PDB file of C-alpha atoms in Angstrom:
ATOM      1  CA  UNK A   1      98.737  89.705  81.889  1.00 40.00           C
ATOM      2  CA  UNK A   2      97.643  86.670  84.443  1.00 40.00           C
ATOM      3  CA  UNK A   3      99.551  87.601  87.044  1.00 42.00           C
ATOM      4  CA  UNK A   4      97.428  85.242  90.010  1.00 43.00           C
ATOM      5  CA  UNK A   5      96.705  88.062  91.840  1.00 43.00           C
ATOM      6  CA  UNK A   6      96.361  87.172  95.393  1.00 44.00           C
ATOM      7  CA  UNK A   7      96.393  89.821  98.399  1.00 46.00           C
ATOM      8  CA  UNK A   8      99.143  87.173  99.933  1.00 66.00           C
ATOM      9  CA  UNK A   9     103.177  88.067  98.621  1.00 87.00           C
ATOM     10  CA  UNK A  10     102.816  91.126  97.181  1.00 97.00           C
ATOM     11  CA  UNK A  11     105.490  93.359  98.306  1.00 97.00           C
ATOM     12  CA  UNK A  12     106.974  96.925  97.190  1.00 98.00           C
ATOM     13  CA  UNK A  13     109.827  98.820  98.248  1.00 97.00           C
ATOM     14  CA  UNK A  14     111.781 102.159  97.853  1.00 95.00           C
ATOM     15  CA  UNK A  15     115.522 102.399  97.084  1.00 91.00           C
ATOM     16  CA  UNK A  16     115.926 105.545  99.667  1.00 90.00           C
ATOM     17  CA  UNK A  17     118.708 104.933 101.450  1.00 79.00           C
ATOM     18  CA  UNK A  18     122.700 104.226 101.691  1.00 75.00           C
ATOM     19  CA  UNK A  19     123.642 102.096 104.727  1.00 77.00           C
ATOM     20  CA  UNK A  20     120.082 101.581 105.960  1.00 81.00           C
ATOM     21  CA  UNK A  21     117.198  98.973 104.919  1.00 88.00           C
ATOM     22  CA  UNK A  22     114.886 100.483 102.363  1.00 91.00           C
ATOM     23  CA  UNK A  23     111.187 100.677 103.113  1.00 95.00           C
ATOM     24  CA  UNK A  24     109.449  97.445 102.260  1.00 96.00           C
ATOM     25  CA  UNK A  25     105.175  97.095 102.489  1.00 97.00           C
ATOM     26  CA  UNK A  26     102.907  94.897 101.227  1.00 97.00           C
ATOM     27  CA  UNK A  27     100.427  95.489  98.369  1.00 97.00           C
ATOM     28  CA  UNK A  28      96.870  94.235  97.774  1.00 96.00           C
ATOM     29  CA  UNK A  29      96.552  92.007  95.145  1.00 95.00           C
ATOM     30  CA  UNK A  30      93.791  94.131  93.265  1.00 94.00           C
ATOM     31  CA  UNK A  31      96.544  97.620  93.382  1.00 95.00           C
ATOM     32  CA  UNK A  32      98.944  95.157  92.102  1.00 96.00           C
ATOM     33  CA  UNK A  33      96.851  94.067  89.012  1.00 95.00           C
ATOM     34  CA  UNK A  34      96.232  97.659  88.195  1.00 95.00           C
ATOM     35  CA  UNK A  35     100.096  98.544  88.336  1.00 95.00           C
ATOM     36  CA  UNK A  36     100.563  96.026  85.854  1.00 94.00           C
ATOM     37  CA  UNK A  37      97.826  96.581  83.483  1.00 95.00           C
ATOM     38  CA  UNK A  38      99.225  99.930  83.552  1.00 94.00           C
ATOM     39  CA  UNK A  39     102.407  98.964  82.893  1.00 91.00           C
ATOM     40  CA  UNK A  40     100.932  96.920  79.831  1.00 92.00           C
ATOM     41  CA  UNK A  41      99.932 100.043  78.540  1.00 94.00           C
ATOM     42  CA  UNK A  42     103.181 101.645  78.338  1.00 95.00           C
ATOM     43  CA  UNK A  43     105.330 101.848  74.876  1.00 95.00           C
ATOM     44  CA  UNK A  44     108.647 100.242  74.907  1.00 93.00           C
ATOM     45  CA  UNK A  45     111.364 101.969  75.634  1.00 90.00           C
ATOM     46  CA  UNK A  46     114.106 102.456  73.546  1.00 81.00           C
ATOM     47  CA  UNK A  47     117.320 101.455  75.708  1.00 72.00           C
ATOM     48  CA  UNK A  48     117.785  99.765  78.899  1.00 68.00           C
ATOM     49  CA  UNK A  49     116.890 101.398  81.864  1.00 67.00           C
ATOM     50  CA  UNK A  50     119.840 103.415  83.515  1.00 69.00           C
ATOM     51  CA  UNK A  51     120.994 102.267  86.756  1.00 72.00           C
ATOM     52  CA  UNK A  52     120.014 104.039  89.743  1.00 71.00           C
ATOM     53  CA  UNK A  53     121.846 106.250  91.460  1.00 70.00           C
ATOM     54  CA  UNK A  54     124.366 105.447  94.482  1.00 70.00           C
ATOM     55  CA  UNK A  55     122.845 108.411  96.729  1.00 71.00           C
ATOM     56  CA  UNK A  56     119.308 109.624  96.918  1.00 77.00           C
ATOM     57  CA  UNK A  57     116.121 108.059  95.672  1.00 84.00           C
ATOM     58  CA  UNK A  58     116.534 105.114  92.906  1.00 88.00           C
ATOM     59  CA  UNK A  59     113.185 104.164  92.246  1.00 92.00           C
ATOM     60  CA  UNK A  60     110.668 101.938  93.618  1.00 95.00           C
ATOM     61  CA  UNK A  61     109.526  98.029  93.041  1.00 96.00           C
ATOM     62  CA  UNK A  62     106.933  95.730  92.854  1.00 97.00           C
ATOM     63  CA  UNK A  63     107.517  91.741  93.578  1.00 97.00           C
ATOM     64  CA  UNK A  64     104.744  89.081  92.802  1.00 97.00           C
ATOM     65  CA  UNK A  65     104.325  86.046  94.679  1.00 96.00           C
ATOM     66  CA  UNK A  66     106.235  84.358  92.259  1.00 95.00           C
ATOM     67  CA  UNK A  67     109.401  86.750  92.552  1.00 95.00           C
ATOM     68  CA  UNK A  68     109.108  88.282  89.294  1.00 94.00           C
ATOM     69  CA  UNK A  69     109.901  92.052  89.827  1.00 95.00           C
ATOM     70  CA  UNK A  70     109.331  95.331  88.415  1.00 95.00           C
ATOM     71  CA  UNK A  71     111.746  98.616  88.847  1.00 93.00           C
ATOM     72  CA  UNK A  72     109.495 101.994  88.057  1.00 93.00           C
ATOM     73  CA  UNK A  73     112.305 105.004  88.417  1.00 91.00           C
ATOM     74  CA  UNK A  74     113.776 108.004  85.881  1.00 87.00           C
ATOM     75  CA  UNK A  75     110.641 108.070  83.893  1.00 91.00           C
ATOM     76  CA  UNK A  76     111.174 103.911  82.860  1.00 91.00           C
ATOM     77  CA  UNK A  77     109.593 100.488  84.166  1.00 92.00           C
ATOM     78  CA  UNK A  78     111.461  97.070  83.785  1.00 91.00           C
ATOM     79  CA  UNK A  79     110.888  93.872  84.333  1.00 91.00           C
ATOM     80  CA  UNK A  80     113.014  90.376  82.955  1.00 87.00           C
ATOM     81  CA  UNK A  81     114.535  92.679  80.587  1.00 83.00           C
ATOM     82  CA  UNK A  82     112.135  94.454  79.435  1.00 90.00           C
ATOM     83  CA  UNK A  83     111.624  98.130  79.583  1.00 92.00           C
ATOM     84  CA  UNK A  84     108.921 100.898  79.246  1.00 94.00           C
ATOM     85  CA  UNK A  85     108.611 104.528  79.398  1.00 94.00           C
ATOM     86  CA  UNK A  86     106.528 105.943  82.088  1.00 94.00           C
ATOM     87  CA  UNK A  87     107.135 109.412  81.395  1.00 92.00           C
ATOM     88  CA  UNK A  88     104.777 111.017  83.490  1.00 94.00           C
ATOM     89  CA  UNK A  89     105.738 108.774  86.006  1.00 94.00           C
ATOM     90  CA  UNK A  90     102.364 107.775  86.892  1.00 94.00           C
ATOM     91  CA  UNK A  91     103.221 104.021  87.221  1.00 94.00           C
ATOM     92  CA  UNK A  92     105.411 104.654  89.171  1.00 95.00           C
ATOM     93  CA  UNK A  93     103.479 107.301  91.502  1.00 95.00           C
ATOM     94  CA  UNK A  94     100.760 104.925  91.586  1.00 96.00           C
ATOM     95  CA  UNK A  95     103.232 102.175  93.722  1.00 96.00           C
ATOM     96  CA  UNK A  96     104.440 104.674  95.531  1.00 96.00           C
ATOM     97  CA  UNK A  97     100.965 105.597  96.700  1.00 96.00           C
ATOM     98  CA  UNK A  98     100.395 101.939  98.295  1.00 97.00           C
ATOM     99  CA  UNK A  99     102.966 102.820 100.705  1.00 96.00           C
ATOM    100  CA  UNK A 100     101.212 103.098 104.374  1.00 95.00           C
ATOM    101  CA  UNK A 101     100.810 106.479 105.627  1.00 93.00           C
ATOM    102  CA  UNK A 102     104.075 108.162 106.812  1.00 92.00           C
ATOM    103  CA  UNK A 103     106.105 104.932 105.487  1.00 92.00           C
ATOM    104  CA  UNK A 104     107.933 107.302 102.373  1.00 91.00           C
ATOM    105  CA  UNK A 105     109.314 110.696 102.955  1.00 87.00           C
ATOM    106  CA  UNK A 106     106.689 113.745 102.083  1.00 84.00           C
ATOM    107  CA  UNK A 107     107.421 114.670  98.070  1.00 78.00           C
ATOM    108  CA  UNK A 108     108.258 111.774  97.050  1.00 74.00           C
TER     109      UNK A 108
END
C-alpha cells in the first residue's frame, strides 16, 4: 500500500472519554507504514465493524496526511468501508504503543 509516508501529518488518537477531548499524538511516518502493512495482512472481516461504545474505551485511530483514517477496536480494523479482523489485537496494540509515555491510561 503507497501510503507517502512522511513523518509530517500523521496523527493517532484514543476514543477514552465522554465530555472531554480524546488523546491525540503524532506518529512517525516509518510506525505508520508498519501499522498498515500490518493491517494488509489481516483477513477480511465478515460484517461491519460494530460501533463503539458510548462509555469507556472505543478504540483507537490512525489518520494519514491525506485524511484517510483507520479505526482498530473490538478485535476489527476499518478503513473507507472496509474491515479486518485483528483478533489478537495486535494492530491495534501496536498504535496504541506510539502513544508518548504517560499519554494513555496504564492497561490499556
Amino acid at each position: 500500500m503507497d501510503t507517502s509516508a512522511s513523518s509530517e501529518g500523521w496523527t493517532a488518537g484514543a476514543r477514552l472519554y465522554s465530555g472531554r477531548e480524546d488523546p491525540t499524538w503524532r506518529v512517525p511516518g516509518e510506525q505508520a507504514e508498519s501499522i498498515l502493512a500490518s493491517w494488509d495482512q489481516l483477513p477480511s472481516a465478515p460484517s461491519p465493524p460494530p460501533e463503539p461504545p458510548p462509555l469507556g474505551y472505543g478504540g483507537c485511530w490512525l489518520r494519514a496526511p491525506d485524511g484517510r483514517e483507520w479505526w482498530a477496536g473490538d478485535e476489527v480494523m476499518a478503513s473507507e468501508g472496509d474491515a479486518r479482523t485483528d483478533p489478537k489485537r495486535e494492530v491495534e496494540r501496536a498504535l496504541l504503543a506510539t502513544a508518548p509515555a504517560g499519554m494513555l491510561p496504564e492497561g490499556l
